[in-house]
C-alpha atoms as a printed R data frame, in Angstrom:
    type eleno elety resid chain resno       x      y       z
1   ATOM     1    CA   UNK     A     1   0.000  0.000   0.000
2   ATOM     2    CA   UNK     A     2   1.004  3.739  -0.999
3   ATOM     3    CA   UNK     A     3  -0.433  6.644   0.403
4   ATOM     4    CA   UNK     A     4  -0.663  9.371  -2.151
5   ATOM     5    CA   UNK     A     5  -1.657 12.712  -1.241
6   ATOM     6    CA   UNK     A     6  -2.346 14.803  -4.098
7   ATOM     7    CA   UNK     A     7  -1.990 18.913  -3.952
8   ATOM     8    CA   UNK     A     8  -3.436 20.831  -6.458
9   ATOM     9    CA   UNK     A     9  -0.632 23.844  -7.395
10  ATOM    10    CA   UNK     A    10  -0.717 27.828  -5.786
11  ATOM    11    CA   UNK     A    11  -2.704 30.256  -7.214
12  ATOM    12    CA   UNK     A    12  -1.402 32.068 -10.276
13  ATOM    13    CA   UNK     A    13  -2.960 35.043 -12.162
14  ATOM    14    CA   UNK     A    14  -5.458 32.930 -14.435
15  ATOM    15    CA   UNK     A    15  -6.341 31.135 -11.739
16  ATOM    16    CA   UNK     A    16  -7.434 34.660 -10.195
17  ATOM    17    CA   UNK     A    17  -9.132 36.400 -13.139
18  ATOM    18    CA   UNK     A    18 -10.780 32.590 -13.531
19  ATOM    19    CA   UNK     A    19  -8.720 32.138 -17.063
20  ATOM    20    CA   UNK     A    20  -8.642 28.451 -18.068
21  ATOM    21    CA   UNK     A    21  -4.748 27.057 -17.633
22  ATOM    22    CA   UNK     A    22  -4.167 23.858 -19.278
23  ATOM    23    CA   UNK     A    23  -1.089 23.133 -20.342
24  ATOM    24    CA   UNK     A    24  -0.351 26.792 -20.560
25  ATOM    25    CA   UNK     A    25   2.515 27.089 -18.745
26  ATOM    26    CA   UNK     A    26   1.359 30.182 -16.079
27  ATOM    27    CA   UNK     A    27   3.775 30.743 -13.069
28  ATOM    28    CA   UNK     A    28   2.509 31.185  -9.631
29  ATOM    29    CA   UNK     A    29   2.057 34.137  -8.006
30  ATOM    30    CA   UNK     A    30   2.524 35.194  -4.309
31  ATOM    31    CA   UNK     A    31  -0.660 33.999  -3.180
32  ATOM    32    CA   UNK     A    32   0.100 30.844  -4.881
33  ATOM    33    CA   UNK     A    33   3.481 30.475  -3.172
34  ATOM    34    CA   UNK     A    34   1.442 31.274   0.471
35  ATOM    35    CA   UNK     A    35  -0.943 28.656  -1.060
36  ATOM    36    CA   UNK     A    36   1.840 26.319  -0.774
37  ATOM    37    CA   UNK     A    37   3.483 27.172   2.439
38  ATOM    38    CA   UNK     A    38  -0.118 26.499   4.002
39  ATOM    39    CA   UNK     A    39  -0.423 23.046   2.014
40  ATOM    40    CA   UNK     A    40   3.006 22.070   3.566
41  ATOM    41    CA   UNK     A    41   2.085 22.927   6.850
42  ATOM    42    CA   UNK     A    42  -0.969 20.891   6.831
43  ATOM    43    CA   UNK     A    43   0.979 18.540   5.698
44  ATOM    44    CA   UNK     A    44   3.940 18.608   7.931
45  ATOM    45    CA   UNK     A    45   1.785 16.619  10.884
46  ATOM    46    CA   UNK     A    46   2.259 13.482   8.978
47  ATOM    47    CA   UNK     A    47   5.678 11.916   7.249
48  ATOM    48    CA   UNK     A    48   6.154 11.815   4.020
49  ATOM    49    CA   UNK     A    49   8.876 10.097   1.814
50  ATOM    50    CA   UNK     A    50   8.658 11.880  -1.765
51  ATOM    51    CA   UNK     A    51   7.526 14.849  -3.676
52  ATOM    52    CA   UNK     A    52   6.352 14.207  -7.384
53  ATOM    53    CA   UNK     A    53   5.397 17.137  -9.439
54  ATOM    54    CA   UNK     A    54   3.747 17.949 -12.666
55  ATOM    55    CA   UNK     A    55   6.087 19.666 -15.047
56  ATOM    56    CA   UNK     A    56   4.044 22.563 -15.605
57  ATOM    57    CA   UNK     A    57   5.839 25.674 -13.870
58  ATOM    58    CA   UNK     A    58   2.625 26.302 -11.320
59  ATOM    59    CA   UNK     A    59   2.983 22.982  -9.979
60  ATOM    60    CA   UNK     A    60   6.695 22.065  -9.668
61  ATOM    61    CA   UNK     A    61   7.480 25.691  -8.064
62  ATOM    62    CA   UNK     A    62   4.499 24.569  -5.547
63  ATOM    63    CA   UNK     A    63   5.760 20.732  -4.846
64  ATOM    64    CA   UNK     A    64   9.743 22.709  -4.661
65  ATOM    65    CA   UNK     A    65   7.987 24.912  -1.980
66  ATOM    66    CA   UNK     A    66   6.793 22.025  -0.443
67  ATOM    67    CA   UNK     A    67   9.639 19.921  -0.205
68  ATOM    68    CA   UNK     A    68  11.216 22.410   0.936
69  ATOM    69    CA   UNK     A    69   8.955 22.929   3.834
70  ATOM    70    CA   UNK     A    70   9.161 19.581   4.677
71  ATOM    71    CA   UNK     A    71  12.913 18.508   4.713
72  ATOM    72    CA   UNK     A    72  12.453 16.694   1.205
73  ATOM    73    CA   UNK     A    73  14.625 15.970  -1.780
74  ATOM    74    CA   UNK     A    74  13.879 17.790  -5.166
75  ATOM    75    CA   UNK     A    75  10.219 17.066  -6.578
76  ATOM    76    CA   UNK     A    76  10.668 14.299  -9.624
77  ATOM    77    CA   UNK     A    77   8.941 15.438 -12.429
78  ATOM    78    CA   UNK     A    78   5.812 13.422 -13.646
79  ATOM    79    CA   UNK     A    79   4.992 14.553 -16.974
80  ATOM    80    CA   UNK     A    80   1.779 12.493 -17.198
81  ATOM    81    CA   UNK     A    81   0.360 14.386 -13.829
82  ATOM    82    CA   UNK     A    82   0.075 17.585 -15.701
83  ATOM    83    CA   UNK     A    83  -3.437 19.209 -16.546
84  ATOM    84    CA   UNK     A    84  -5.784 18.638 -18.763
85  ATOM    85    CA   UNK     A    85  -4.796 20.075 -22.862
86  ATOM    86    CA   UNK     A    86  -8.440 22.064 -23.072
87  ATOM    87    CA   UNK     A    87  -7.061 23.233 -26.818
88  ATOM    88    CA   UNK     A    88  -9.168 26.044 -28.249
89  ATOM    89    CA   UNK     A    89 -10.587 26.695 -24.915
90  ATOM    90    CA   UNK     A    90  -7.434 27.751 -23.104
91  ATOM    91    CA   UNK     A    91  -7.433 30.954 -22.149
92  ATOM    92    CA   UNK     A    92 -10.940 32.008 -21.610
93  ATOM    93    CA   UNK     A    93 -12.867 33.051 -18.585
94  ATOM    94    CA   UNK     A    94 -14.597 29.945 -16.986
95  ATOM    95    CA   UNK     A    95 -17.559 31.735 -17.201
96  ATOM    96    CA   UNK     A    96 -17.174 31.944 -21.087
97  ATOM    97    CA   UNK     A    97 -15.887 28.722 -21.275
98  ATOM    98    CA   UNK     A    98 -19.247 27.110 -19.771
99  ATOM    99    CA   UNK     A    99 -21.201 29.118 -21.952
100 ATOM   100    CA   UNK     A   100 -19.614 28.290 -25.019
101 ATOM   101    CA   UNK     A   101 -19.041 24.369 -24.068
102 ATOM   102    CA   UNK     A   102 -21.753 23.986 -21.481
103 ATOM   103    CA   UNK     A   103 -19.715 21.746 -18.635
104 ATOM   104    CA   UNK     A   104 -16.188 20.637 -17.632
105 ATOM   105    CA   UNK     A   105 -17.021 17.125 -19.664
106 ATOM   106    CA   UNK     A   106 -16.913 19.401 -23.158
107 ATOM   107    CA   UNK     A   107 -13.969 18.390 -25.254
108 ATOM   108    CA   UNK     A   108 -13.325 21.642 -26.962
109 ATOM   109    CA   UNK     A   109 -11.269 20.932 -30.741
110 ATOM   110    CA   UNK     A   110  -7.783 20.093 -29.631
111 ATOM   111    CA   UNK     A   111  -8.499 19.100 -26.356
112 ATOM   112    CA   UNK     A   112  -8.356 16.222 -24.060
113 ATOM   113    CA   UNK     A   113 -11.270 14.322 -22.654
114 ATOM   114    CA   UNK     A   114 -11.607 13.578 -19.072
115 ATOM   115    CA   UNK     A   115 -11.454  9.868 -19.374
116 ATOM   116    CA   UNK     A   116  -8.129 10.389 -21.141
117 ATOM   117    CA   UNK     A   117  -6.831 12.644 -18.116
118 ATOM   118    CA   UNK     A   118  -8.138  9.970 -15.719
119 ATOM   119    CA   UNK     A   119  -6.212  6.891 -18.095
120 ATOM   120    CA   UNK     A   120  -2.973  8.626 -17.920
121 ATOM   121    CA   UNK     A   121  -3.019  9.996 -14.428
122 ATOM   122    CA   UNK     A   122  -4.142  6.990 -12.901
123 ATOM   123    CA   UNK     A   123  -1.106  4.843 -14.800
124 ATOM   124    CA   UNK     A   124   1.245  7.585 -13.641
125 ATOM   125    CA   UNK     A   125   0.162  7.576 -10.358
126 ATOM   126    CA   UNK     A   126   0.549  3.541 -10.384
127 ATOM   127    CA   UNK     A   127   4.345  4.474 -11.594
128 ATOM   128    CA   UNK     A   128   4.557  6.435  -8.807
129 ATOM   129    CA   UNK     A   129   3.243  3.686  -6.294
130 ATOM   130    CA   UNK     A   130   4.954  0.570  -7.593
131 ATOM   131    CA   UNK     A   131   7.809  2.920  -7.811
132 ATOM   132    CA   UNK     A   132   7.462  3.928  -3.671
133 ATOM   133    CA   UNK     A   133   6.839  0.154  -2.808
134 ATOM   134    CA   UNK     A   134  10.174 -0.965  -4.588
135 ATOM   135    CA   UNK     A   135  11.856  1.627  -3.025
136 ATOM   136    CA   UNK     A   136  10.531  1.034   0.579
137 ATOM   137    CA   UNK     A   137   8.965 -3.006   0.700
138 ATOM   138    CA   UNK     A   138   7.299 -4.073   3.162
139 ATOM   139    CA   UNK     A   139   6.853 -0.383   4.730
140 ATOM   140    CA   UNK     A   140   4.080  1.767   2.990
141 ATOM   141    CA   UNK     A   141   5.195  4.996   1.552
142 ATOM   142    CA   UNK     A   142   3.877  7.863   1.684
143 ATOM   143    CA   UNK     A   143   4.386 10.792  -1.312
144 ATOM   144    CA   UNK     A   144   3.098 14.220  -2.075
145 ATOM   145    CA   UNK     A   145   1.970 14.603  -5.488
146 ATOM   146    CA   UNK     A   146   1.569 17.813  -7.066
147 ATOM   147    CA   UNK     A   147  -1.083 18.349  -9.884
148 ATOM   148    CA   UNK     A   148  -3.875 20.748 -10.972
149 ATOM   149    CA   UNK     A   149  -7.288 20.632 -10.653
150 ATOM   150    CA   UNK     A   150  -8.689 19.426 -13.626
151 ATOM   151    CA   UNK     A   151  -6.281 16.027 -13.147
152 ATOM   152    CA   UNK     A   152  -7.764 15.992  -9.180
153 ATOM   153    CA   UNK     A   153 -11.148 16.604 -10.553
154 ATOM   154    CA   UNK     A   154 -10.941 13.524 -12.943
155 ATOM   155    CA   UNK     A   155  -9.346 11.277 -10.298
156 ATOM   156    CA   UNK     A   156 -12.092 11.946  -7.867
157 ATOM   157    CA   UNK     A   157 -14.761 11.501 -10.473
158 ATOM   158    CA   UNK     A   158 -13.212  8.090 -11.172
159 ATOM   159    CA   UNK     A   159 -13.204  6.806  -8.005
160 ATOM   160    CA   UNK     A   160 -16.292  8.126  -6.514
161 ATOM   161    CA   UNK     A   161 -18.114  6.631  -9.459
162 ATOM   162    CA   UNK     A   162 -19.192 10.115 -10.484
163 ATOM   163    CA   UNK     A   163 -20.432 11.629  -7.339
164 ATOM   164    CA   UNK     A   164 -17.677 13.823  -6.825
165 ATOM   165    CA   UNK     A   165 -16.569 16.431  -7.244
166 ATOM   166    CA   UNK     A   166 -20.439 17.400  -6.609
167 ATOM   167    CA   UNK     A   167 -21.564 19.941  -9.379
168 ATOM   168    CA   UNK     A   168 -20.282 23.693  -8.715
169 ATOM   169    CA   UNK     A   169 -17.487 22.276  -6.321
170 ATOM   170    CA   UNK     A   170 -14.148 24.074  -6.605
171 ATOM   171    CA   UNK     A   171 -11.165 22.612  -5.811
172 ATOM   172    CA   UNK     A   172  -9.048 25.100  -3.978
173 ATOM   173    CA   UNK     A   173  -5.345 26.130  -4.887
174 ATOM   174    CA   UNK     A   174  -3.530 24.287  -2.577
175 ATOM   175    CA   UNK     A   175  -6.375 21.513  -1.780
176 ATOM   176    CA   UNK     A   176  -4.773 18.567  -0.055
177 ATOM   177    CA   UNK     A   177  -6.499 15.069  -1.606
178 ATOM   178    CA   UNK     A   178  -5.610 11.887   0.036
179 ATOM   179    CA   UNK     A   179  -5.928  8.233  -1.382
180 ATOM   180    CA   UNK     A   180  -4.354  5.156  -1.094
181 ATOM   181    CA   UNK     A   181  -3.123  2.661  -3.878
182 ATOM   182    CA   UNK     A   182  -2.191 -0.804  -3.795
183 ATOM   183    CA   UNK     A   183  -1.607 -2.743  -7.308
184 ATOM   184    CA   UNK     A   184  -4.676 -1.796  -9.539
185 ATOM   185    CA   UNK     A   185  -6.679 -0.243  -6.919
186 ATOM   186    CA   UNK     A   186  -6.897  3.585  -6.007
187 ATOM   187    CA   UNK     A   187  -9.016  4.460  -2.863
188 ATOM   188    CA   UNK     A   188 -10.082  7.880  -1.485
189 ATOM   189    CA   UNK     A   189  -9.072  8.407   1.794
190 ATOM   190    CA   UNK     A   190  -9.693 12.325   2.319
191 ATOM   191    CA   UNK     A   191 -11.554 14.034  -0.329
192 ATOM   192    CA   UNK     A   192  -9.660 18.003   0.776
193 ATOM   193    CA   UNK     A   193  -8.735 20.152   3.149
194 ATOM   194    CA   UNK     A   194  -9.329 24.064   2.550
């Protein structure tokens, strides 16, 4: 067994204006890097083994924060944790974005659908687990993962069997997510913490 707490990156300036991200690469900004100071202290009650990060700039400065925090090595980069490609529709307001597509399941041309985020976060975040067990066997492991919302959002959708996120939920910058994976099985422990 793995425990896998997943973080969803600081705030940045689209995130503020409520700009769709992507794969856009958009930096934090101070209220992003305070958004993950206050992850790391919620998360500095419990120990932890590993930081993973998505690529994406947002994320890895927040999981380098983070490990930073907590006494950790250097995040390892997980390129298959970063968000969602929403294509033509990065950029826009939210709002716009709803209007014009009419939910978060809309595949907009060039984007990704949810079920493909879910596919390849789910087989990174098996990577990441089988790669925690070698490394640690019998002993569970415990690692910080650092992704974005849309990648949380698709994970919890998974394995709540659609009832979560419930409808209108937002996932806060800096949202702590906890499950627990064991070969082929990925279990929600903690659904956030604000």
């Amino acid at each position: 067994m793995t425990l896998l707490t997943l973080v969803r990156h600081g705030q940045t300036d689209w995130n503020l204006a409520r700009r769709i991200q992507g794969t856009t690469d958009i930096p934090l900004n101070e209220t992003g890097r305070a958004d993950a100071r206050a992850a790391a202290a919620r998360l500095a009650s419990d120990t932890h083994h590993a930081v993973y990060a998505s690529p994406l700039v947002r994320a890895h400065e927040t999981a380098q924060i983070i490990a930073a925090e907590l006494g950790l090595a250097e995040p390892v980069l997980a390129p298959d944790m970063r968000e969602r490609s929403f294509g033509e529709g990065e950029g826009i307001l939210v709002a716009d974005y709803l209007t014009r597509y009419g939910d978060w399941h809309a595949a907009p041309a060039g984007s990704e659908t949810l079920a493909a985020v879910c596919e390849r976060a789910l087989d990174a975040l098996d990577t990441i687990a089988r790669d925690a067990r070698r490394r640690s066997a019998p002993v569970a492991e415990s690692v910080i993962v650092v992704t974005h919302g849309g990648v949380i959002r698709a994970l919890l959708n998974h394995v709540s069997s659609g009832s979560l996120p419930r409808e209108g939920e937002l996932l806060r910058n800096g949202s702590v997510h906890r499950f627990e994976s064991s070969p082929g099985v990925l279990r929600l422990l903690l659904p956030s913490t604000v």
